[in-house]
Amino acid sequence: MEAAGAAEAGAAVAAQAAAGAEAPPPPGIAPPAPRRLLALLRDKLCTWYILKTILLGQMLSLFICGTAVTSQYLAEHYQVNTPMFQSFINYSLLLLVYTTMLAFRTGGDSLLQILKQRWWKYILLGLADVEANYTIVKAYQYTTLTSVQLLDCFGIPVLMALSWFILRARYRLIHFIAVAVCLLGVGTMVGADILAGRQDSEGSDVVIGDVLVLLGASLYAISNVSEEYIVKNLSRVEFLGMVGLFGTIISGLQLAILEHKDIMKIQWNWKIALLFIVFALCMFGLYSFMPVVIKVTSATSVNLGILTADLYSLFFGLFLFYYKFSGLYILSFVVIMVGFILYCSTPTRTAEPTTVPQPHSAGLDNAALKLDENDSETPATHEIWKLLVEML
């Protein structure tokens, strides 16, 4: 009996000790640092803004994937190399839709008034945009689909530098870390590309293709910074209408000079026509929706988000171009998404002009969050760094 009573008493003490270990800390005592860190990360990253930004970025990635795959398929299976003709179709659609909308406007934002005030600026913008599309599509003739997608990330540091000087965007440490993480993911994909043996069949023309991609990425950065400024200070329709107008003119002239013989050589059939239609619709969708996403976020965050187009292009390449799959591609996708989420978790600031104040400025980069310009770091970010130091 005494032994049984002692056993029961010991079991009761053990149960009380286990309950005490599982119970939350008493009031006034902070939970452990790892638990607080996870809670802060959940509150900071699991938000509707982050989710919306991810979804919008992936929608743009799918549009880019469509343009890349159709261009590669036309070049490899039908020997159709008409990058300017493909761009001309897109600009013509923009002209028919958005320039027509501007033509029916009246007042200060009418088509005539815009041309009188800013015609030369839109000529330069149209030239940069046309040549960016031309060099990128042209590069598919000299290098692989994935190589084009990878080297295109060169535009991100160019875009950040232009945003710093033109849009007065001011970055925090977390933004540079996020960009580095995204570029690490791109590097992982480059390694997977080499391990898959995709570079073995390439000749010396790959150098030409790489140079074209780097040039196109820089021109895209110029176009995207201009797009962000116009969309957030003027209007989306004005940007698309003017790009459609001058893009059609410039690409039409370049088409007549460089590609009229190539177009005459096309052996038209319903498959080739369908590929041109899919390319034009994907490009038109990309142009139409990108200003919407940029207005909510920024040109830099959009370009980080669309890095995942590489993975979507790879999936199509597995069936269309017989690419080899590697688990490193999935790892690369995860790393890029982590960097993208980190970038979007903390908005950038906009430096105040030194001469003329602009009280209506809400921040050109991630303007939707309406942050105080004098706030250098958010309290949540401070707490996260503090907890990381404690854990180390």
PDB file of C-alpha atoms in Angstrom, residues 189-384:
ATOM      1  CA  MET A 189      19.916  28.099 -61.670  1.00  0.00           C
ATOM      2  CA  VAL A 190      23.028  28.837 -63.722  1.00  0.00           C
ATOM      3  CA  GLY A 191      24.748  25.936 -61.971  1.00  0.00           C
ATOM      4  CA  ALA A 192      21.815  23.659 -62.729  1.00  0.00           C
ATOM      5  CA  ASP A 193      21.924  24.793 -66.343  1.00  0.00           C
ATOM      6  CA  ILE A 194      25.610  23.853 -66.628  1.00  0.00           C
ATOM      7  CA  LEU A 195      25.145  20.507 -64.848  1.00  0.00           C
ATOM      8  CA  ALA A 196      22.303  19.667 -67.228  1.00  0.00           C
ATOM      9  CA  GLY A 197      24.763  19.993 -70.124  1.00  0.00           C
ATOM     10  CA  ARG A 198      22.708  22.660 -71.822  1.00  0.00           C
ATOM     11  CA  GLN A 199      25.787  24.746 -72.615  1.00  0.00           C
ATOM     12  CA  ASP A 200      27.675  21.985 -74.421  1.00  0.00           C
ATOM     13  CA  SER A 201      25.908  22.458 -77.745  1.00  0.00           C
ATOM     14  CA  GLU A 202      26.451  26.195 -77.923  1.00  0.00           C
ATOM     15  CA  GLY A 203      28.932  27.735 -80.340  1.00  0.00           C
ATOM     16  CA  SER A 204      30.797  30.995 -80.319  1.00  0.00           C
ATOM     17  CA  ASP A 205      27.577  32.877 -81.063  1.00  0.00           C
ATOM     18  CA  VAL A 206      26.658  32.600 -77.390  1.00  0.00           C
ATOM     19  CA  VAL A 207      28.844  35.649 -76.726  1.00  0.00           C
ATOM     20  CA  ILE A 208      26.754  37.697 -79.141  1.00  0.00           C
ATOM     21  CA  GLY A 209      23.592  36.463 -77.458  1.00  0.00           C
ATOM     22  CA  ASP A 210      24.873  37.313 -73.979  1.00  0.00           C
ATOM     23  CA  VAL A 211      25.872  40.842 -75.032  1.00  0.00           C
ATOM     24  CA  LEU A 212      22.446  41.370 -76.584  1.00  0.00           C
ATOM     25  CA  VAL A 213      20.763  40.250 -73.372  1.00  0.00           C
ATOM     26  CA  LEU A 214      22.863  42.589 -71.214  1.00  0.00           C
ATOM     27  CA  LEU A 215      22.136  45.510 -73.530  1.00  0.00           C
ATOM     28  CA  GLY A 216      18.452  44.701 -73.579  1.00  0.00           C
ATOM     29  CA  ALA A 217      18.355  44.408 -69.770  1.00  0.00           C
ATOM     30  CA  SER A 218      19.872  47.883 -69.412  1.00  0.00           C
ATOM     31  CA  LEU A 219      17.386  49.359 -71.870  1.00  0.00           C
ATOM     32  CA  TYR A 220      14.545  47.626 -70.048  1.00  0.00           C
ATOM     33  CA  ALA A 221      15.751  49.234 -66.807  1.00  0.00           C
ATOM     34  CA  ILE A 222      15.532  52.674 -68.430  1.00  0.00           C
ATOM     35  CA  SER A 223      12.071  51.875 -69.742  1.00  0.00           C
ATOM     36  CA  ASN A 224      10.845  50.532 -66.396  1.00  0.00           C
ATOM     37  CA  VAL A 225      12.057  53.540 -64.409  1.00  0.00           C
ATOM     38  CA  SER A 226      10.345  55.843 -66.889  1.00  0.00           C
ATOM     39  CA  GLU A 227       7.227  53.705 -66.668  1.00  0.00           C
ATOM     40  CA  GLU A 228       7.152  53.940 -62.873  1.00  0.00           C
ATOM     41  CA  TYR A 229       7.503  57.718 -62.962  1.00  0.00           C
ATOM     42  CA  ILE A 230       4.784  58.159 -65.603  1.00  0.00           C
ATOM     43  CA  VAL A 231       2.343  55.716 -64.008  1.00  0.00           C
ATOM     44  CA  LYS A 232       2.649  57.216 -60.527  1.00  0.00           C
ATOM     45  CA  ASN A 233       2.683  60.863 -61.606  1.00  0.00           C
ATOM     46  CA  LEU A 234       0.661  60.930 -64.844  1.00  0.00           C
ATOM     47  CA  SER A 235      -1.388  57.938 -65.975  1.00  0.00           C
ATOM     48  CA  ARG A 236      -1.147  54.359 -67.152  1.00  0.00           C
ATOM     49  CA  VAL A 237      -3.097  55.068 -70.343  1.00  0.00           C
ATOM     50  CA  GLU A 238      -0.722  57.880 -71.294  1.00  0.00           C
ATOM     51  CA  PHE A 239       2.305  55.632 -70.918  1.00  0.00           C
ATOM     52  CA  LEU A 240       0.820  52.765 -72.919  1.00  0.00           C
ATOM     53  CA  GLY A 241      -0.659  55.082 -75.544  1.00  0.00           C
ATOM     54  CA  MET A 242       2.581  56.934 -76.177  1.00  0.00           C
ATOM     55  CA  VAL A 243       4.666  53.759 -76.186  1.00  0.00           C
ATOM     56  CA  GLY A 244       2.193  52.236 -78.602  1.00  0.00           C
ATOM     57  CA  LEU A 245       2.305  55.264 -80.908  1.00  0.00           C
ATOM     58  CA  PHE A 246       6.056  55.789 -81.116  1.00  0.00           C
ATOM     59  CA  GLY A 247       6.837  52.103 -80.713  1.00  0.00           C
ATOM     60  CA  THR A 248       4.757  51.320 -83.780  1.00  0.00           C
ATOM     61  CA  ILE A 249       6.495  54.019 -85.816  1.00  0.00           C
ATOM     62  CA  ILE A 250      10.041  53.090 -84.751  1.00  0.00           C
ATOM     63  CA  SER A 251       9.543  49.333 -85.003  1.00  0.00           C
ATOM     64  CA  GLY A 252       7.778  49.740 -88.358  1.00  0.00           C
ATOM     65  CA  LEU A 253      10.724  51.662 -89.810  1.00  0.00           C
ATOM     66  CA  GLN A 254      13.232  49.201 -88.398  1.00  0.00           C
ATOM     67  CA  LEU A 255      11.130  46.313 -89.675  1.00  0.00           C
ATOM     68  CA  ALA A 256      11.082  47.716 -93.203  1.00  0.00           C
ATOM     69  CA  ILE A 257      14.870  48.116 -93.186  1.00  0.00           C
ATOM     70  CA  LEU A 258      16.051  44.945 -91.443  1.00  0.00           C
ATOM     71  CA  GLU A 259      13.439  42.213 -91.646  1.00  0.00           C
ATOM     72  CA  HIS A 260      11.357  42.618 -94.803  1.00  0.00           C
ATOM     73  CA  LYS A 261      13.274  39.778 -96.511  1.00  0.00           C
ATOM     74  CA  ASP A 262      12.917  37.501 -93.498  1.00  0.00           C
ATOM     75  CA  ILE A 263       9.165  38.043 -93.430  1.00  0.00           C
ATOM     76  CA  MET A 264       8.903  37.146 -97.120  1.00  0.00           C
ATOM     77  CA  LYS A 265      10.687  33.842 -96.440  1.00  0.00           C
ATOM     78  CA  ILE A 266       8.200  32.673 -93.787  1.00  0.00           C
ATOM     79  CA  GLN A 267       6.311  29.557 -94.884  1.00  0.00           C
ATOM     80  CA  TRP A 268       3.039  30.508 -93.296  1.00  0.00           C
ATOM     81  CA  ASN A 269       0.774  27.862 -91.800  1.00  0.00           C
ATOM     82  CA  TRP A 270      -1.704  27.779 -88.969  1.00  0.00           C
ATOM     83  CA  LYS A 271       0.929  26.702 -86.395  1.00  0.00           C
ATOM     84  CA  ILE A 272       3.236  29.624 -87.179  1.00  0.00           C
ATOM     85  CA  ALA A 273       0.296  32.034 -87.162  1.00  0.00           C
ATOM     86  CA  LEU A 274      -0.838  30.645 -83.809  1.00  0.00           C
ATOM     87  CA  LEU A 275       2.629  31.136 -82.327  1.00  0.00           C
ATOM     88  CA  PHE A 276       2.664  34.766 -83.481  1.00  0.00           C
ATOM     89  CA  ILE A 277      -0.790  35.301 -81.984  1.00  0.00           C
ATOM     90  CA  VAL A 278       0.199  33.760 -78.643  1.00  0.00           C
ATOM     91  CA  PHE A 279       3.359  35.872 -78.532  1.00  0.00           C
ATOM     92  CA  ALA A 280       1.409  39.058 -79.298  1.00  0.00           C
ATOM     93  CA  LEU A 281      -1.264  38.331 -76.685  1.00  0.00           C
ATOM     94  CA  CYS A 282       1.308  37.508 -73.992  1.00  0.00           C
ATOM     95  CA  MET A 283       3.283  40.663 -74.762  1.00  0.00           C
ATOM     96  CA  PHE A 284       0.133  42.785 -74.833  1.00  0.00           C
ATOM     97  CA  GLY A 285      -0.965  41.330 -71.492  1.00  0.00           C
ATOM     98  CA  LEU A 286       2.477  41.996 -70.026  1.00  0.00           C
ATOM     99  CA  TYR A 287       2.434  45.629 -71.154  1.00  0.00           C
ATOM    100  CA  SER A 288      -1.137  46.174 -69.997  1.00  0.00           C
ATOM    101  CA  PHE A 289      -0.763  44.713 -66.497  1.00  0.00           C
ATOM    102  CA  MET A 290       2.791  45.707 -65.601  1.00  0.00           C
ATOM    103  CA  PRO A 291       1.868  49.397 -64.995  1.00  0.00           C
ATOM    104  CA  VAL A 292      -0.856  48.204 -62.631  1.00  0.00           C
ATOM    105  CA  VAL A 293       1.632  46.142 -60.619  1.00  0.00           C
ATOM    106  CA  ILE A 294       4.283  48.858 -60.671  1.00  0.00           C
ATOM    107  CA  LYS A 295       1.808  51.406 -59.322  1.00  0.00           C
ATOM    108  CA  VAL A 296       1.095  49.158 -56.334  1.00  0.00           C
ATOM    109  CA  THR A 297       4.722  48.174 -55.716  1.00  0.00           C
ATOM    110  CA  SER A 298       7.740  49.428 -57.667  1.00  0.00           C
ATOM    111  CA  ALA A 299       9.723  48.659 -60.793  1.00  0.00           C
ATOM    112  CA  THR A 300      12.497  47.015 -58.756  1.00  0.00           C
ATOM    113  CA  SER A 301      10.205  44.670 -56.840  1.00  0.00           C
ATOM    114  CA  VAL A 302       8.423  43.742 -60.076  1.00  0.00           C
ATOM    115  CA  ASN A 303      11.719  42.805 -61.721  1.00  0.00           C
ATOM    116  CA  LEU A 304      12.645  40.670 -58.722  1.00  0.00           C
ATOM    117  CA  GLY A 305       9.293  38.892 -58.846  1.00  0.00           C
ATOM    118  CA  ILE A 306       9.481  38.027 -62.527  1.00  0.00           C
ATOM    119  CA  LEU A 307      12.795  36.204 -62.064  1.00  0.00           C
ATOM    120  CA  THR A 308      10.636  33.130 -61.444  1.00  0.00           C
ATOM    121  CA  ALA A 309       9.724  33.133 -65.132  1.00  0.00           C
ATOM    122  CA  ASP A 310      12.862  30.994 -65.551  1.00  0.00           C
ATOM    123  CA  LEU A 311      11.218  28.062 -63.788  1.00  0.00           C
ATOM    124  CA  TYR A 312       8.025  28.296 -65.836  1.00  0.00           C
ATOM    125  CA  SER A 313      10.091  28.457 -69.021  1.00  0.00           C
ATOM    126  CA  LEU A 314      11.982  25.379 -67.846  1.00  0.00           C
ATOM    127  CA  PHE A 315       8.792  23.377 -67.443  1.00  0.00           C
ATOM    128  CA  PHE A 316       7.789  24.160 -71.008  1.00  0.00           C
ATOM    129  CA  GLY A 317      11.341  23.449 -72.170  1.00  0.00           C
ATOM    130  CA  LEU A 318      11.169  19.948 -70.698  1.00  0.00           C
ATOM    131  CA  PHE A 319       8.522  19.029 -73.286  1.00  0.00           C
ATOM    132  CA  LEU A 320       9.279  21.378 -76.178  1.00  0.00           C
ATOM    133  CA  PHE A 321      13.078  21.516 -76.193  1.00  0.00           C
ATOM    134  CA  TYR A 322      13.874  18.294 -74.274  1.00  0.00           C
ATOM    135  CA  TYR A 323      15.667  20.007 -71.435  1.00  0.00           C
ATOM    136  CA  LYS A 324      16.951  17.940 -68.516  1.00  0.00           C
ATOM    137  CA  PHE A 325      15.366  18.551 -65.142  1.00  0.00           C
ATOM    138  CA  SER A 326      17.397  19.216 -61.995  1.00  0.00           C
ATOM    139  CA  GLY A 327      16.307  19.640 -58.399  1.00  0.00           C
ATOM    140  CA  LEU A 328      18.460  22.760 -58.272  1.00  0.00           C
ATOM    141  CA  TYR A 329      15.801  24.560 -60.308  1.00  0.00           C
ATOM    142  CA  ILE A 330      13.288  24.073 -57.497  1.00  0.00           C
ATOM    143  CA  LEU A 331      15.877  25.260 -54.976  1.00  0.00           C
ATOM    144  CA  SER A 332      16.546  28.299 -57.145  1.00  0.00           C
ATOM    145  CA  PHE A 333      12.839  29.103 -57.298  1.00  0.00           C
ATOM    146  CA  VAL A 334      12.549  28.921 -53.497  1.00  0.00           C
ATOM    147  CA  VAL A 335      15.615  31.124 -52.965  1.00  0.00           C
ATOM    148  CA  ILE A 336      14.352  33.745 -55.433  1.00  0.00           C
ATOM    149  CA  MET A 337      10.946  33.816 -53.757  1.00  0.00           C
ATOM    150  CA  VAL A 338      12.555  34.224 -50.319  1.00  0.00           C
ATOM    151  CA  GLY A 339      14.565  37.195 -51.578  1.00  0.00           C
ATOM    152  CA  PHE A 340      11.513  38.682 -53.249  1.00  0.00           C
ATOM    153  CA  ILE A 341       9.438  38.412 -50.075  1.00  0.00           C
ATOM    154  CA  LEU A 342      12.261  39.963 -48.039  1.00  0.00           C
ATOM    155  CA  TYR A 343      12.420  42.902 -50.451  1.00  0.00           C
ATOM    156  CA  CYS A 344       8.675  43.515 -50.275  1.00  0.00           C
ATOM    157  CA  SER A 345       8.547  43.137 -46.483  1.00  0.00           C
ATOM    158  CA  THR A 346      10.143  46.548 -45.916  1.00  0.00           C
ATOM    159  CA  PRO A 347       9.234  49.375 -48.307  1.00  0.00           C
ATOM    160  CA  THR A 348      11.819  51.844 -49.494  1.00  0.00           C
ATOM    161  CA  ARG A 349      11.739  55.548 -48.761  1.00  0.00           C
ATOM    162  CA  THR A 350      11.655  58.479 -51.137  1.00  0.00           C
ATOM    163  CA  ALA A 351      14.156  61.257 -50.481  1.00  0.00           C
ATOM    164  CA  GLU A 352      12.661  64.711 -50.256  1.00  0.00           C
ATOM    165  CA  PRO A 353      13.750  67.123 -53.011  1.00  0.00           C
ATOM    166  CA  THR A 354      16.299  69.674 -51.910  1.00  0.00           C
ATOM    167  CA  THR A 355      14.687  72.614 -53.685  1.00  0.00           C
ATOM    168  CA  VAL A 356      10.991  72.430 -54.363  1.00  0.00           C
ATOM    169  CA  PRO A 357       8.961  70.468 -51.804  1.00  0.00           C
ATOM    170  CA  GLN A 358       6.282  68.098 -53.062  1.00  0.00           C
ATOM    171  CA  PRO A 359       3.656  67.664 -50.357  1.00  0.00           C
ATOM    172  CA  HIS A 360       1.626  65.294 -52.505  1.00  0.00           C
ATOM    173  CA  SER A 361       4.497  62.816 -52.890  1.00  0.00           C
ATOM    174  CA  ALA A 362       3.562  59.477 -51.378  1.00  0.00           C
ATOM    175  CA  GLY A 363       6.751  57.677 -52.238  1.00  0.00           C
ATOM    176  CA  LEU A 364       7.570  56.541 -55.741  1.00  0.00           C
ATOM    177  CA  ASP A 365       8.735  53.134 -54.607  1.00  0.00           C
ATOM    178  CA  ASN A 366       6.115  51.034 -52.786  1.00  0.00           C
ATOM    179  CA  ALA A 367       3.947  54.143 -52.623  1.00  0.00           C
ATOM    180  CA  ALA A 368       0.845  52.231 -51.637  1.00  0.00           C
ATOM    181  CA  LEU A 369       2.081  51.844 -48.073  1.00  0.00           C
ATOM    182  CA  LYS A 370       2.278  55.628 -47.396  1.00  0.00           C
ATOM    183  CA  LEU A 371       5.260  55.506 -45.077  1.00  0.00           C
ATOM    184  CA  ASP A 372       6.671  58.385 -43.164  1.00  0.00           C
ATOM    185  CA  GLU A 373       9.722  59.670 -45.017  1.00  0.00           C
ATOM    186  CA  ASN A 374      11.685  60.258 -41.823  1.00  0.00           C
ATOM    187  CA  ASP A 375      11.259  56.689 -40.620  1.00  0.00           C
ATOM    188  CA  SER A 376      14.567  54.936 -41.231  1.00  0.00           C
ATOM    189  CA  GLU A 377      13.485  51.504 -39.965  1.00  0.00           C
ATOM    190  CA  THR A 378      10.187  50.032 -38.813  1.00  0.00           C
ATOM    191  CA  PRO A 379       9.853  48.868 -35.173  1.00  0.00           C
ATOM    192  CA  ALA A 380       9.219  45.304 -36.340  1.00  0.00           C
ATOM    193  CA  THR A 381      12.474  45.288 -38.294  1.00  0.00           C
ATOM    194  CA  HIS A 382      14.373  46.573 -35.244  1.00  0.00           C
ATOM    195  CA  GLU A 383      12.857  43.821 -33.099  1.00  0.00           C
ATOM    196  CA  ILE A 384      13.719  41.109 -35.627  1.00  0.00           C
TER     197      ILE A 384
END
